[in-house]
Amino acid sequence: MFEQLVIAAKSAYAKAYAPYSKFRVGAAALTLDNSIIKGCNVENASYGLTVCAERNCIAQGVINGQQRFSELVVYTEEENLTPPCGACRQVIVEFMAQDANVYAVNHLGNVKQWSVSDLLPDAFTPDYLNK
Ligand code: THU
């Protein structure tokens, strides 16, 4: 399943819209019923409106009726593996379990793995609101 996620993230990478940074990112998430959802970064001439691959991937899942993800792969063609940015970590926390795995992979086959709680310890979660 991990390899299928990498293939999906790579195909999302090919669709990235990154004319300003030229930094393309693809993401793929596994849903609880084992379907794969994809996302890429989408930049904007008003730079601050850019949305990262991870957040677009999760939003795409939500649009498709999927609100929980068990794994997420972030694919770039950078020698340095790309970790999710801070904003994406907060969004990941909303939709993935603390012990779910997030992977950064690249075209060289390098892989780095984190749990969600590694990425954002002591996160502000929905639990703080739903008391
Ligand atoms: N970017 C992502 O899509 N995901 C990350 O994890 C890091 C950054 C995008 C945002 C922007 O389009 C480009 O990479 C450069 O920051």
XYZ file of C-alpha atoms and ligand atoms in Angstrom:
147
model
C 0.000 0.000 0.000
C 2.889 2.352 0.769
C 4.206 1.937 -2.782
C 0.770 2.747 -4.209
C 0.670 5.899 -2.098
C 4.081 6.917 -3.427
C 2.909 6.357 -7.022
C -0.217 8.435 -6.351
C 1.780 11.226 -4.692
C 4.154 11.253 -7.655
C 1.248 11.587 -10.089
C -0.130 14.459 -7.996
C 3.332 16.041 -8.077
C 3.105 16.067 -11.875
C -0.047 18.209 -11.591
C 1.410 20.758 -9.156
C 0.772 24.397 -10.010
C 3.940 26.095 -8.794
C 4.926 28.732 -11.382
C 6.321 31.117 -8.725
C 8.398 28.939 -6.432
C 8.931 26.146 -9.001
C 8.816 23.917 -5.911
C 6.392 21.144 -6.825
C 4.833 18.943 -4.167
C 2.484 15.973 -4.444
C 0.640 14.272 -1.610
C -1.438 11.134 -1.267
C -3.474 9.949 1.701
C -4.930 6.554 2.519
C -8.541 6.555 3.717
C -9.892 4.119 6.290
C -11.562 2.134 3.478
C -8.232 1.922 1.649
C -8.900 4.402 -1.104
C -6.202 6.844 -2.127
C -6.764 10.599 -2.303
C -4.333 12.948 -4.016
C -3.407 16.623 -3.805
C -0.755 18.994 -5.131
C 0.341 22.486 -4.227
C -1.600 25.246 -5.954
C 0.080 28.647 -5.964
C -1.385 32.051 -6.733
C -0.147 35.385 -8.096
C -1.213 36.692 -4.697
C 1.448 34.507 -3.105
C -0.114 34.192 0.329
C -3.096 32.376 -1.149
C -0.942 29.378 -2.040
C -2.214 26.087 -0.656
C 0.161 23.215 0.056
C -0.190 19.728 -1.383
C -1.005 18.188 2.000
C -3.902 20.543 2.717
C -5.291 20.204 -0.793
C -5.064 16.432 -0.448
C -6.998 16.408 2.815
C -9.591 18.847 1.450
C -10.025 16.608 -1.582
C -10.690 13.705 0.785
C -13.287 15.692 2.685
C -14.989 16.663 -0.585
C -15.150 12.948 -1.373
C -16.753 12.123 1.968
C -13.523 10.931 3.642
C -12.623 12.554 6.930
C -10.081 10.128 8.400
C -6.723 9.150 6.932
C -4.347 6.477 8.140
C -1.237 7.416 6.154
C -0.010 10.417 4.205
C 2.870 10.561 1.726
C 4.526 13.826 0.646
C 6.500 13.514 -2.595
C 9.071 15.961 -3.984
C 12.005 15.663 -6.335
C 14.355 17.357 -3.894
C 17.429 15.746 -2.430
C 16.335 17.064 0.957
C 13.097 15.363 1.905
C 10.233 17.837 2.368
C 8.466 17.843 5.734
C 4.929 19.252 6.057
C 4.862 22.955 6.944
C 3.432 24.140 10.250
C -0.004 25.007 8.870
C -0.293 21.583 7.246
C 0.700 19.887 10.516
C -2.252 21.514 12.246
C -4.613 20.372 9.474
C -3.120 16.860 9.543
C -3.818 16.682 13.289
C -7.496 17.427 12.608
C -7.955 14.398 10.323
C -5.344 11.804 11.358
C -4.724 9.883 14.569
C -1.747 10.843 16.737
C -0.051 7.530 15.926
C -0.775 7.617 12.172
C 2.265 7.846 9.933
C 3.336 10.639 7.617
C 6.126 9.991 5.122
C 8.320 12.275 3.064
C 9.670 10.553 -0.046
C 11.624 11.650 -3.086
C 12.555 10.486 -6.576
C 15.742 8.893 -5.208
C 13.724 6.514 -3.058
C 14.674 8.238 0.193
C 12.035 8.027 2.898
C 11.548 9.772 6.234
C 8.735 8.767 8.553
C 7.033 10.589 11.415
C 3.999 9.931 13.548
C 1.479 12.756 13.626
C 2.437 13.448 17.248
C 6.109 13.695 16.236
C 5.129 16.415 13.779
C 2.987 18.407 16.212
C 3.356 17.480 19.874
C 0.814 18.916 22.324
C -1.422 19.879 19.437
C -4.588 21.892 19.760
C -7.121 19.244 18.728
C -10.926 19.187 18.311
C -11.088 17.603 21.788
C -10.402 20.998 23.325
C -13.598 22.335 21.736
C -15.963 19.374 22.039
C -16.130 19.164 25.820
N 4.692 23.299 -0.063
C 3.861 22.215 -0.010
O 2.998 22.038 -0.871
N 4.035 21.344 1.010
C 5.028 21.403 1.925
O 5.106 20.545 2.774
C 5.997 22.499 1.886
C 5.680 23.597 0.939
C 4.556 24.197 -1.205
C 3.987 25.547 -0.942
C 4.568 26.356 -2.088
O 3.759 26.169 -3.244
C 5.907 25.691 -2.357
O 5.846 24.424 -1.747
C 7.089 26.455 -1.807
O 6.890 26.810 -0.482
